[in-house]
Amino acid sequence: MTAPQGARILIVDDEPQIRKLLKVTLQAHQFEIHECADGEEAVIQASIVHPDLIVLDLGLPGMSGMDVLQRIREWSQVPVIVLTAKEREEDKIAALDGGADDYVTKPFGMGELVARIRVALRHVAKTTDEPVLRFGSLTIDLAQRQVDLDGSPVKLTPTEYEMLKVLATHAGKIITQRQLLQQVWGGHHHESDSHYLRVYVGHLRKKLQEDPTRPRFIQTEPGIGYRFLLQD
Amino acid sequence: MQQVLALLPLTSFFVPPFLSFTVEDLRYMFSFIVYLAVAVLTASLAGRLRQQLEVVKQREITTNSLYALSRQMTAVTDLHTLLGNIVRQVSLTLGAPAAIYLPNAQGELQVTSSSEDSDSIAWGEGEAEVAIAKWVYKHGEIAGRGSSSLRESSGLYVPLRTEDQTHGVLAVNLESSDLQEQREELRLLEACGGLAASAIARVKLAEEARLAQVTAESERIRTALLDSVSHELRTPLTAIIGSATGLLENDSLFTPEDRKELTGNIRDGALRMNRLVTNLLGMVKLESGMLQLRRKWCDVGDMIGIVLTQVQQFIQHRRIRVELPDQPPFVSGDEVLLEQVLVNVISNAIKYSPEDSEIVITVKVDERHGRMTIVVADSGVGIPEAERERVFEKFYRSESSRHVTGTGLGLAICRGIVEVHGGTITAEPNPGGGTRVCICLPTEEPEASFPYMGQGEEE
């Protein structure tokens, strides 16, 4: 796998100013940059240059960002970070459910975008069959189904454990409410089921001794889902 | 005649010779005459009394219907409903079709309300009727049956007049030809006409007043918007352009610290513009009714956590303390919008309070009344009592806080959002100095069939 530094990134945005901003900054961070301004070209470029990551603007003229994502997902698992204008929660959810790895809201801070890019690239590089996940004082032993916090075991219900597992194996990445419901409870879920999640996350947070107003592990992404925080 | 008949039994049964109409004694003739005179007198009195009773009954009906009409009219502010009511009431009282003519936008008189179904051609829409109505409207005089002009017409036309103006014409298609009845109907119509005219005048004036107010308000808002936008957008833009051109043109002059300072300046200016644009867009959404609630069960503790991370970047040495109940409540609402409310309120608390002061966020649950209150208390300058309501108005900025930048939109948006959720937001003095903003929202229990316990067996 390609290391984060020097990774090849494809930027898809119709605004020249934003492309320029992204190109200059990301090149300064030692990434190799390819860029294009519309959806059709993006699909072609994705298959020619084989980028390690794609930064995709959802609001493209002509072929929309969502269509581009769908076309790319037909044959590639390359990480995709979507750029959106803040107003549309449903766009972000649709993109994440449709296979995007993360989103960044316009206007964004460059530091945030670079951090997200790093997480997404690292996630690909990381082997998923690692049996023990460590996050600071929290250890999750996937083989033993054992969770330890500060050296002492945490008693979790099966559902709580499943939730923690799904979140932690995607650490740093956002998991939408629907994805979480599907992976923990299985089957089809309605949007209104999301309050199960709130209650379970509340219980999980209590057991992990988290202050909901200052989360240490599980961060709520308003209106979208949850993100397990990477401990630095 | 009745009186004479009444005399007959007296002559045959009580005056000798009995069972005969012959009168023996002439003195009885005198009695008969007196008796007849009294009978005639009482009968005519009774007759007149009965007639008066009829008139009084008729007047009662008239008064009743006028009373009903006037009561309806004070309650209704919509002109169309009002005219409909008048026509219906008049038509009901007189048992005859009625219509009201008002001038349209071109000043042409036409039927605006009719007591008859709109399917059939209603009475009053014929050429002759409209012509008479026009004459009445022009001259401001009553015309038609029972009046002094155009008696041969079947309708009666009353102008709707206030002191200085004729607003329209009320017309009724009368059938009766009894002079007495006509007089009553005329009186009733005149009274109804007077009521209708004053009601129309009232509605027109109210409409004019409302328009004037709206114009004044939109004028005020436009000025405020221009002022605030030009100031609030220009200031950060100046900072951005100034810093950027400085960096571009004199790059070699700056030390790395200077450069950091200038780029930080650019970022802060842009962030400030972004806040302004977000608020302006929010206001537009609220005003245009585009705001749609995506109600979900929101965990209030979680929400506060999200808001605290959002305000982290401009918190600047203020301590924020959160007091949550053991069981933080769930509210049904749009979490993104409610968070925006909290961000605005907490940002205000930060903006208007001194450095190193404490801001306390308290969540209280009143289960009995099914409501929850989030109180954000700061120890800042406070809001004078006279302005505690006004700070929630659009573009209102308190005189005492002119030195702090802002557009006066934040709290107006907060109130809009909270009210859409069926809650209230108020500002009150904080006992320890400063301001307390209370956001009160209705709470409900999430659906009872929640399966947490069912699946929650311990491992």
XYZ file of C-alpha atoms in Angstrom:
691
model
C 0.000 0.000 0.000
C 1.086 3.552 -0.701
C 2.165 5.503 2.343
C 0.083 8.647 3.131
C 2.978 10.894 2.138
C 3.315 11.000 -1.622
C -0.085 9.481 -2.191
C -1.863 10.363 -5.406
C -5.004 12.468 -4.959
C -7.608 13.311 -7.580
C -9.415 16.594 -6.988
C -12.841 16.983 -8.612
C -14.318 20.477 -8.284
C -15.792 22.888 -10.797
C -14.550 25.995 -8.973
C -11.045 26.911 -10.222
C -10.327 28.821 -7.012
C -11.055 25.840 -4.826
C -9.059 23.536 -7.087
C -6.140 25.930 -6.884
C -6.408 26.163 -3.095
C -6.544 22.390 -2.734
C -3.734 21.823 -5.200
C -1.339 24.306 -3.625
C -2.009 23.164 -0.070
C -2.021 19.451 -0.722
C 1.125 19.666 -2.810
C 2.737 21.467 0.098
C 1.802 18.396 2.148
C 3.723 16.221 -0.316
C 0.754 14.728 -2.098
C 0.709 14.140 -5.831
C -2.235 16.038 -7.275
C -4.448 15.428 -10.297
C -7.426 17.629 -10.931
C -10.516 17.838 -13.086
C -13.540 20.091 -13.301
C -16.443 17.874 -14.263
C -18.017 14.503 -13.526
C -17.428 12.665 -16.808
C -13.771 13.543 -16.777
C -13.520 12.520 -13.127
C -14.722 8.986 -13.908
C -12.223 8.691 -16.761
C -9.341 10.132 -14.740
C -10.137 7.824 -11.830
C -9.609 4.827 -14.091
C -6.504 6.202 -15.783
C -4.428 7.684 -12.984
C -5.563 5.204 -10.283
C -5.548 7.720 -7.461
C -5.088 6.634 -3.844
C -7.851 9.009 -2.805
C -10.455 11.225 -4.444
C -11.668 14.579 -3.129
C -15.061 14.997 -4.757
C -17.280 18.069 -4.812
C -20.934 17.023 -4.666
C -22.275 20.108 -6.425
C -20.889 19.523 -9.895
C -22.600 20.856 -13.012
C -23.796 18.192 -15.429
C -23.038 14.790 -13.965
C -23.471 15.222 -10.232
C -20.986 14.213 -7.576
C -23.347 11.470 -6.413
C -23.363 9.926 -9.902
C -19.583 10.111 -10.081
C -19.360 8.332 -6.728
C -21.756 5.638 -7.890
C -19.849 5.067 -11.139
C -16.521 4.826 -9.339
C -17.904 2.476 -6.689
C -18.927 0.049 -9.441
C -15.326 -1.012 -9.824
C -13.148 0.677 -7.214
C -12.860 0.872 -3.437
C -10.660 3.964 -3.552
C -11.360 6.240 -0.536
C -13.563 9.200 -1.462
C -13.914 12.357 0.619
C -16.835 14.500 -0.497
C -17.011 18.278 -0.257
C -20.436 19.746 0.446
C -22.011 23.092 1.179
C -23.233 22.902 4.747
C -26.959 23.273 4.224
C -27.793 19.800 2.973
C -27.610 17.083 5.616
C -29.356 14.637 3.316
C -26.653 15.058 0.671
C -23.961 14.107 3.139
C -25.903 11.087 4.357
C -26.665 9.965 0.817
C -23.001 10.287 -0.117
C -21.807 8.359 2.951
C -24.421 5.661 2.485
C -23.479 5.589 -1.191
C -19.890 4.658 -0.393
C -18.096 7.887 0.438
C -15.591 7.556 3.258
C -15.934 10.977 4.789
C -17.155 14.478 4.105
C -15.809 17.966 4.615
C -18.122 20.942 4.767
C -17.479 24.111 2.811
C -16.004 26.373 4.010
C -13.383 24.108 5.540
C -10.117 24.515 7.309
C -7.172 23.060 5.424
C -5.899 21.304 8.549
C -9.182 19.455 8.899
C -9.155 18.297 5.293
C -5.564 17.072 5.479
C -6.364 15.190 8.713
C -9.360 13.523 7.078
C -7.258 12.585 4.053
C -4.632 11.034 6.329
C -7.238 9.028 8.241
C -8.814 7.743 5.047
C -5.472 6.733 3.569
C -4.338 5.103 6.801
C -7.597 3.235 7.032
C -7.000 1.594 3.688
C -3.451 0.742 4.685
C -4.518 -0.763 7.976
C -5.187 -4.499 8.067
C -8.669 -5.113 9.357
C -8.004 -8.542 10.809
C -5.999 -7.133 13.686
C -7.376 -8.966 16.734
C -6.818 -6.296 19.385
C -7.710 -2.633 18.883
C -6.088 -0.107 21.200
C -7.293 3.462 21.693
C -5.405 5.094 24.542
C -6.748 3.578 27.745
C -9.351 1.539 25.870
C -8.618 -1.923 24.483
C -11.016 -3.968 22.420
C -10.057 -7.629 22.004
C -12.099 -8.761 19.020
C -11.120 -12.403 19.432
C -12.137 -12.596 23.089
C -15.029 -10.088 22.785
C -13.416 -8.345 25.712
C -13.377 -4.590 26.361
C -10.986 -3.068 28.902
C -10.866 0.497 30.115
C -7.902 1.593 32.257
C -6.970 -2.056 32.750
C -10.330 -3.204 34.108
C -12.990 -4.965 32.045
C -16.137 -3.102 30.955
C -19.427 -5.008 31.078
C -21.306 -4.473 27.837
C -24.519 -5.966 26.506
C -24.199 -7.788 23.160
C -25.762 -4.857 21.336
C -23.505 -2.347 23.015
C -20.483 -4.478 22.186
C -21.532 -4.767 18.532
C -21.959 -1.035 18.300
C -18.588 -0.366 19.848
C -16.999 -2.899 17.525
C -18.494 -1.374 14.392
C -17.451 2.108 15.439
C -13.960 1.107 16.561
C -13.099 -0.962 13.503
C -13.904 2.151 11.469
C -12.060 4.439 13.857
C -11.655 7.972 12.542
C -14.276 7.368 9.884
C -17.830 8.521 10.066
C -20.525 5.841 10.305
C -24.010 6.985 9.333
C -26.983 6.121 11.486
C -28.292 3.798 8.826
C -24.983 1.976 8.450
C -24.761 1.508 12.197
C -28.337 0.271 12.475
C -27.772 -2.148 9.606
C -24.533 -3.523 10.919
C -25.719 -3.936 14.506
C -29.376 -4.870 14.145
C -29.344 -6.045 10.538
C -32.223 -5.727 8.116
C -33.897 -2.552 6.953
C -34.324 0.431 9.144
C -36.356 3.524 9.121
C -34.922 6.922 9.865
C -37.094 7.108 12.971
C -35.205 4.171 14.499
C -32.299 6.518 15.049
C -33.408 7.209 18.599
C -32.431 3.602 19.498
C -28.928 4.650 18.597
C -29.099 7.706 20.798
C -30.154 5.680 23.796
C -27.554 2.948 23.175
C -24.798 5.454 22.538
C -25.853 7.154 25.782
C -25.466 3.866 27.697
C -22.200 3.027 25.971
C -20.809 6.440 26.793
C -21.753 6.010 30.434
C -19.992 2.650 30.606
C -16.902 4.113 28.928
C -17.060 6.907 31.517
C -17.566 9.554 28.881
C -19.012 12.980 29.559
C -21.551 13.462 26.745
C -20.659 17.146 26.622
C -16.951 16.305 26.207
C -16.803 12.974 24.364
C -13.530 11.061 24.533
C -14.311 8.144 22.217
C -17.613 8.471 20.453
C -18.264 11.753 18.740
C -21.711 12.625 17.410
C -21.819 14.003 13.898
C -24.997 16.076 14.090
C -27.780 14.716 11.938
C -25.514 12.170 10.278
C -24.047 9.574 12.575
C -21.086 8.841 14.818
C -17.348 8.814 14.584
C -14.997 6.854 16.801
C -12.210 9.260 17.682
C -8.640 8.252 16.958
C -6.570 8.726 20.068
C -3.344 10.617 19.485
C -120.348 44.688 13.339
C -119.051 42.454 16.126
C -120.201 45.027 18.609
C -123.761 44.974 17.140
C -123.857 41.172 17.224
C -122.799 41.310 20.861
C -125.907 43.411 21.535
C -128.283 40.705 20.249
C -128.023 38.177 23.139
C -128.404 41.082 25.574
C -131.726 42.144 24.016
C -133.084 38.595 23.701
C -131.983 37.087 27.037
C -131.684 39.870 29.614
C -134.141 42.580 28.545
C -137.869 41.868 28.906
C -139.767 40.530 27.027
C -137.288 37.633 27.089
C -136.448 35.595 23.987
C -137.470 38.448 21.737
C -135.581 41.327 20.072
C -138.418 43.773 20.935
C -137.553 46.359 23.511
C -140.339 47.378 25.874
C -138.752 50.000 27.916
C -137.220 52.914 26.029
C -134.683 53.367 28.831
C -133.054 50.192 27.631
C -132.459 51.868 24.293
C -130.204 54.343 26.084
C -128.372 51.430 27.758
C -127.930 49.807 24.366
C -126.407 52.936 22.910
C -123.988 53.318 25.839
C -123.136 49.636 25.636
C -122.527 49.876 21.884
C -120.343 52.948 22.271
C -118.158 51.234 24.936
C -117.879 48.095 22.812
C -116.807 50.061 19.750
C -114.251 51.963 21.788
C -112.602 48.922 23.439
C -112.573 47.003 20.178
C -110.754 49.751 18.360
C -108.305 50.050 21.252
C -107.633 46.329 21.181
C -107.176 46.451 17.440
C -104.686 49.218 17.677
C -102.863 47.371 20.450
C -102.605 44.279 18.293
C -101.282 46.375 15.460
C -98.702 47.925 17.743
C -97.709 44.461 18.897
C -97.122 43.483 15.270
C -94.989 46.528 14.708
C -93.031 45.851 17.882
C -92.506 42.240 16.845
C -91.298 43.377 13.462
C -88.944 45.845 15.130
C -87.675 43.129 17.416
C -86.777 41.045 14.400
C -85.119 44.062 12.850
C -83.211 44.889 16.015
C -82.185 41.273 16.476
C -80.854 40.979 12.997
C -79.074 44.306 13.262
C -77.586 43.190 16.548
C -76.434 39.883 15.055
C -75.004 41.701 12.091
C -73.119 44.251 14.130
C -71.737 41.557 16.386
C -70.504 39.567 13.421
C -69.002 42.591 11.835
C -66.804 43.595 14.710
C -65.318 40.109 14.794
C -64.520 39.772 11.099
C -61.583 41.566 9.522
C -61.725 40.011 6.080
C -63.789 42.152 3.743
C -65.129 39.311 1.666
C -66.424 37.292 4.630
C -67.848 40.460 6.094
C -69.871 41.314 2.985
C -70.999 37.714 2.732
C -72.296 37.898 6.295
C -74.170 41.128 5.666
C -75.848 39.866 2.528
C -76.839 36.604 4.198
C -78.244 38.363 7.245
C -80.233 40.880 5.211
C -81.555 38.204 2.904
C -82.541 36.027 5.886
C -84.348 38.809 7.711
C -86.304 40.050 4.707
C -86.740 36.666 3.059
C -85.553 38.103 -0.257
C -82.393 37.860 -2.382
C -79.837 40.551 -1.657
C -76.589 41.730 -3.172
C -73.775 44.165 -2.463
C -72.089 46.194 -5.173
C -68.588 47.533 -4.701
C -66.356 49.281 -7.197
C -63.569 47.044 -8.529
C -59.961 48.031 -9.127
C -60.991 49.981 -12.234
C -63.675 51.865 -10.299
C -66.418 49.924 -12.108
C -69.322 48.965 -9.850
C -70.031 45.210 -9.720
C -71.643 42.581 -7.544
C -69.118 41.462 -4.943
C -71.438 39.484 -2.704
C -74.727 37.837 -3.426
C -77.078 35.833 -1.226
C -77.824 33.359 -3.995
C -75.863 30.365 -5.209
C -73.171 31.238 -7.642
C -74.388 28.482 -10.018
C -77.518 30.254 -11.135
C -77.396 33.820 -12.313
C -77.946 35.681 -9.098
C -80.402 38.473 -8.758
C -78.719 41.798 -9.056
C -76.395 40.940 -11.883
C -78.824 41.946 -14.608
C -78.158 45.048 -16.619
C -81.114 46.983 -15.203
C -80.164 46.243 -11.637
C -76.554 47.220 -12.138
C -77.674 50.416 -13.837
C -79.815 51.378 -10.856
C -77.029 50.446 -8.472
C -74.686 52.696 -10.419
C -77.149 55.563 -10.201
C -77.454 55.039 -6.446
C -73.682 54.808 -6.056
C -73.211 58.000 -8.026
C -75.893 60.052 -6.299
C -75.592 58.504 -2.852
C -79.389 58.295 -2.538
C -81.823 55.488 -1.872
C -83.760 54.297 -4.900
C -86.253 51.582 -5.827
C -89.457 50.230 -4.358
C -90.766 52.105 -1.336
C -88.445 55.053 -1.832
C -89.010 58.332 -3.620
C -87.171 57.556 -6.851
C -87.454 54.683 -9.338
C -90.424 53.191 -7.468
C -91.385 50.872 -10.274
C -88.254 48.762 -9.825
C -88.704 45.550 -7.833
C -85.495 46.105 -5.880
C -84.584 48.526 -3.180
C -81.109 50.068 -3.379
C -79.356 51.641 -0.425
C -76.029 53.409 -0.724
C -73.349 52.307 1.762
C -72.313 55.672 3.054
C -70.073 57.001 5.724
C -69.838 60.772 6.265
C -67.641 61.623 3.340
C -67.743 58.635 1.047
C -70.040 56.170 -0.689
C -68.388 52.750 -0.546
C -70.922 50.720 -2.471
C -74.591 49.754 -2.772
C -76.730 47.257 -0.880
C -79.731 45.996 -2.859
C -82.677 43.735 -2.013
C -85.256 42.271 -4.380
C -88.506 43.048 -2.586
C -91.773 41.246 -3.290
C -94.180 42.884 -0.881
C -96.173 45.922 -1.793
C -97.671 46.695 1.604
C -96.745 50.283 2.365
C -96.287 49.641 6.091
C -94.036 46.673 5.493
C -92.050 48.580 2.924
C -91.381 51.316 5.410
C -90.044 48.768 7.901
C -87.882 47.132 5.272
C -86.537 50.476 4.221
C -85.604 51.289 7.811
C -83.898 47.939 8.242
C -82.018 48.283 5.002
C -80.884 51.773 5.860
C -79.602 50.560 9.208
C -77.836 47.581 7.635
C -76.414 49.885 4.990
C -75.009 52.161 7.675
C -73.456 49.221 9.536
C -72.026 47.745 6.367
C -70.601 51.087 5.296
C -68.820 51.642 8.599
C -67.547 48.057 8.571
C -66.191 48.441 5.043
C -64.587 51.713 6.022
C -63.054 50.048 9.073
C -61.630 47.158 7.063
C -60.279 49.541 4.439
C -58.611 51.693 7.075
C -57.161 48.649 8.834
C -55.792 47.441 5.524
C -54.266 50.835 4.826
C -52.762 50.938 8.311
C -51.340 47.440 7.878
C -49.851 48.337 4.519
C -48.316 51.465 5.955
C -46.864 49.457 8.807
C -45.500 46.779 6.496
C -43.958 49.430 4.279
C -42.393 51.166 7.253
C -41.155 47.840 8.647
C -39.681 46.667 5.353
C -38.101 50.067 4.947
C -36.570 49.763 8.417
C -35.373 46.236 7.715
C -33.900 47.218 4.398
C -31.979 50.065 5.973
C -30.854 47.830 8.838
C -29.853 45.094 6.419
C -27.887 47.477 4.239
C -26.210 49.074 7.246
C -25.344 45.849 8.906
C -24.389 43.955 5.788
C -22.243 46.732 4.461
C -20.523 47.107 7.799
C -20.404 43.470 8.798
C -19.251 42.237 5.407
C -16.884 45.077 4.631
C -15.005 44.856 7.895
C -13.834 41.252 7.516
C -13.395 41.724 3.765
C -11.126 44.675 4.420
C -9.133 42.560 6.837
C -8.911 39.703 4.350
C -8.005 41.803 1.323
C -5.588 43.931 3.303
C -3.785 40.975 4.819
C -3.700 39.006 1.575
C -2.386 41.872 -0.559
C 0.147 42.683 2.138
C 1.391 39.124 2.046
C 1.471 39.027 -1.740
C 3.162 42.347 -2.342
C 5.627 42.686 0.508
C 6.375 39.132 1.328
C 10.065 39.767 2.001
C 9.317 42.446 4.615
C 7.490 40.135 6.986
C 8.912 37.963 9.679
C 7.411 34.484 10.032
C 5.404 35.781 13.036
C 3.998 38.648 10.987
C 3.035 36.254 8.266
C 1.290 34.013 10.760
C -0.519 37.005 12.195
C -1.707 38.141 8.770
C -2.884 34.729 7.646
C -4.654 34.291 10.999
C -6.332 37.600 10.253
C -7.534 36.273 6.925
C -8.941 33.162 8.571
C -10.742 35.110 11.293
C -12.244 37.513 8.792
C -13.500 34.665 6.655
C -14.935 32.837 9.667
C -16.779 35.977 10.676
C -18.192 36.391 7.191
C -19.248 32.788 7.215
C -21.184 33.308 10.454
C -22.915 36.318 8.969
C -23.829 34.502 5.782
C -25.129 31.519 7.779
C -27.338 33.793 9.846
C -28.607 35.698 6.830
C -29.446 32.466 5.044
C -31.134 31.179 8.189
C -33.251 34.308 8.394
C -34.237 34.032 4.746
C -35.253 30.407 5.307
C -37.301 31.273 8.373
C -38.975 34.228 6.693
C -39.836 32.434 3.506
C -41.311 29.458 5.337
C -38.742 27.177 3.695
C -37.691 25.912 7.079
C -38.831 22.343 7.481
C -38.360 20.522 10.725
C -36.738 17.122 10.551
C -37.940 15.939 13.909
C -35.990 13.264 15.686
C -35.347 12.303 19.255
C -32.447 14.444 20.363
C -30.256 13.721 23.355
C -29.822 17.125 24.981
C -26.516 16.229 26.684
C -25.088 15.104 23.369
C -26.347 18.254 21.692
C -24.605 20.467 24.229
C -21.391 18.515 23.631
C -21.563 19.175 19.898
C -22.258 22.860 20.474
C -19.322 23.173 22.876
C -16.933 21.790 20.267
C -18.348 24.261 17.748
C -17.843 27.308 19.967
C -14.430 26.095 21.140
C -12.579 28.264 18.632
C -13.831 31.577 19.993
C -14.288 30.689 23.636
C -11.220 32.743 24.700
C -10.532 32.076 28.366
C -14.108 31.721 29.483
C -14.968 28.728 31.599
C -18.037 26.821 30.572
C -19.722 24.672 33.204
C -22.483 22.255 32.263
C -25.020 21.023 34.803
C -26.966 18.079 33.467
C -29.588 16.066 35.311
C -28.773 12.362 35.894
C -31.104 11.389 33.093
C -30.560 13.986 30.372
C -33.885 14.414 28.622
C -34.775 13.650 25.048
C -36.605 16.248 23.044
C -38.317 15.753 19.756
C -36.887 18.313 17.396
C -34.568 19.163 14.569
C -31.180 18.696 16.172
C -29.293 20.750 13.621
C -31.563 23.745 14.158
C -31.636 23.364 17.929
C -27.851 23.244 17.905
C -27.818 26.433 15.892
C -29.957 28.028 18.615
C -27.531 26.884 21.307
C -24.508 28.006 19.288
C -26.024 31.466 18.859
C -26.992 31.793 22.526
C -23.658 30.516 23.848
C -21.709 32.659 21.361
C -23.649 35.656 22.654
C -22.818 34.694 26.228
C -19.149 34.561 25.227
C -19.311 37.798 23.257
C -20.977 39.857 25.929
C -19.128 38.602 28.976
C -15.639 39.516 30.222
C -12.626 37.246 29.848
C -12.052 34.647 32.558
C -15.718 34.764 33.580
C -17.851 31.661 33.878
C -20.738 30.629 31.670
C -23.112 28.090 33.179
C -25.357 25.898 31.059
C -28.060 24.211 33.107
C -30.619 21.705 31.900
C -33.743 21.344 34.012
C -36.566 18.921 33.410
C -40.107 19.584 34.511
C -41.661 16.191 33.947
C -45.029 17.175 35.322
C -45.559 19.834 32.693
C -43.672 17.911 30.021
C -41.123 20.598 29.443
C -37.419 21.086 29.618
C -35.436 24.274 30.050
C -31.893 24.967 28.946
C -30.533 27.994 30.788
C -27.398 29.728 29.561
C -26.192 32.157 32.223
C -23.311 34.583 31.781
C -21.913 37.288 34.019
C -21.617 39.920 31.333
C -23.092 43.370 30.910
C -26.711 42.222 31.061
C -29.656 43.505 29.068
C -31.672 46.542 30.283
C -35.237 45.589 31.149
C -36.757 47.652 28.343
C -34.776 45.699 25.766
C -35.311 42.161 26.998
C -38.046 41.566 24.442
C -36.592 43.683 21.714
C -33.288 41.814 21.511
C -35.237 39.008 19.860
C -36.315 41.320 17.049
C -34.578 41.235 13.716
C -31.605 43.590 13.418
C -32.165 44.996 16.871
C -28.918 45.928 18.575
C -28.832 47.229 22.097
C -27.343 50.730 22.395
C -25.146 49.575 25.247
C -23.445 46.922 23.112
C -22.768 48.821 19.899
C -19.060 48.275 20.386
C -19.478 44.491 19.981
C -19.765 43.388 16.371
C -22.939 41.685 15.249
C -25.964 42.012 13.035
C -28.804 41.545 15.493
C -29.927 38.463 13.641
C -28.800 35.647 15.934
C -31.467 35.893 18.604
C -34.205 36.568 16.062
C -33.305 33.299 14.358
C -33.210 31.553 17.747
C -36.706 32.734 18.560
C -37.932 31.676 15.131
C -36.501 28.180 15.503
C -37.617 27.680 19.115
C -41.134 28.801 18.281
C -41.327 26.415 15.346
C -40.569 23.713 17.931
C -43.437 24.906 20.116
C -41.131 26.340 22.743
C -40.221 29.744 24.124
C -36.999 31.674 24.499
C -36.626 34.530 26.958
C -33.894 36.680 28.421
C -33.836 37.583 32.088
C -31.295 39.048 34.489
C -28.883 36.608 36.075
C -29.068 36.922 39.885
C -25.276 37.176 40.050
C -25.138 39.837 37.323
C -25.300 39.279 33.583
C -27.946 37.633 31.508
C -29.777 34.338 31.594
C -31.287 33.064 28.388
C -33.904 30.366 28.977
C -34.851 28.041 26.168
C -37.961 26.127 27.095
C -38.953 23.155 24.938
C -41.747 20.612 25.243
C -40.550 17.084 26.015
C -42.293 13.843 25.327
C -41.519 10.283 26.186
C -40.128 8.390 23.196
C -42.477 5.649 22.035
C -43.171 3.217 24.871
C -42.299 0.157 22.773
C -38.623 0.917 23.013
C -36.782 -2.435 23.021
C -33.743 -1.522 25.096
C -34.425 -3.849 28.016
C -35.468 -6.694 25.751
C -32.114 -6.842 24.038
C -30.059 -5.511 26.870
C -29.255 -8.762 28.724
C -25.843 -8.714 30.402
C -23.067 -10.850 29.016
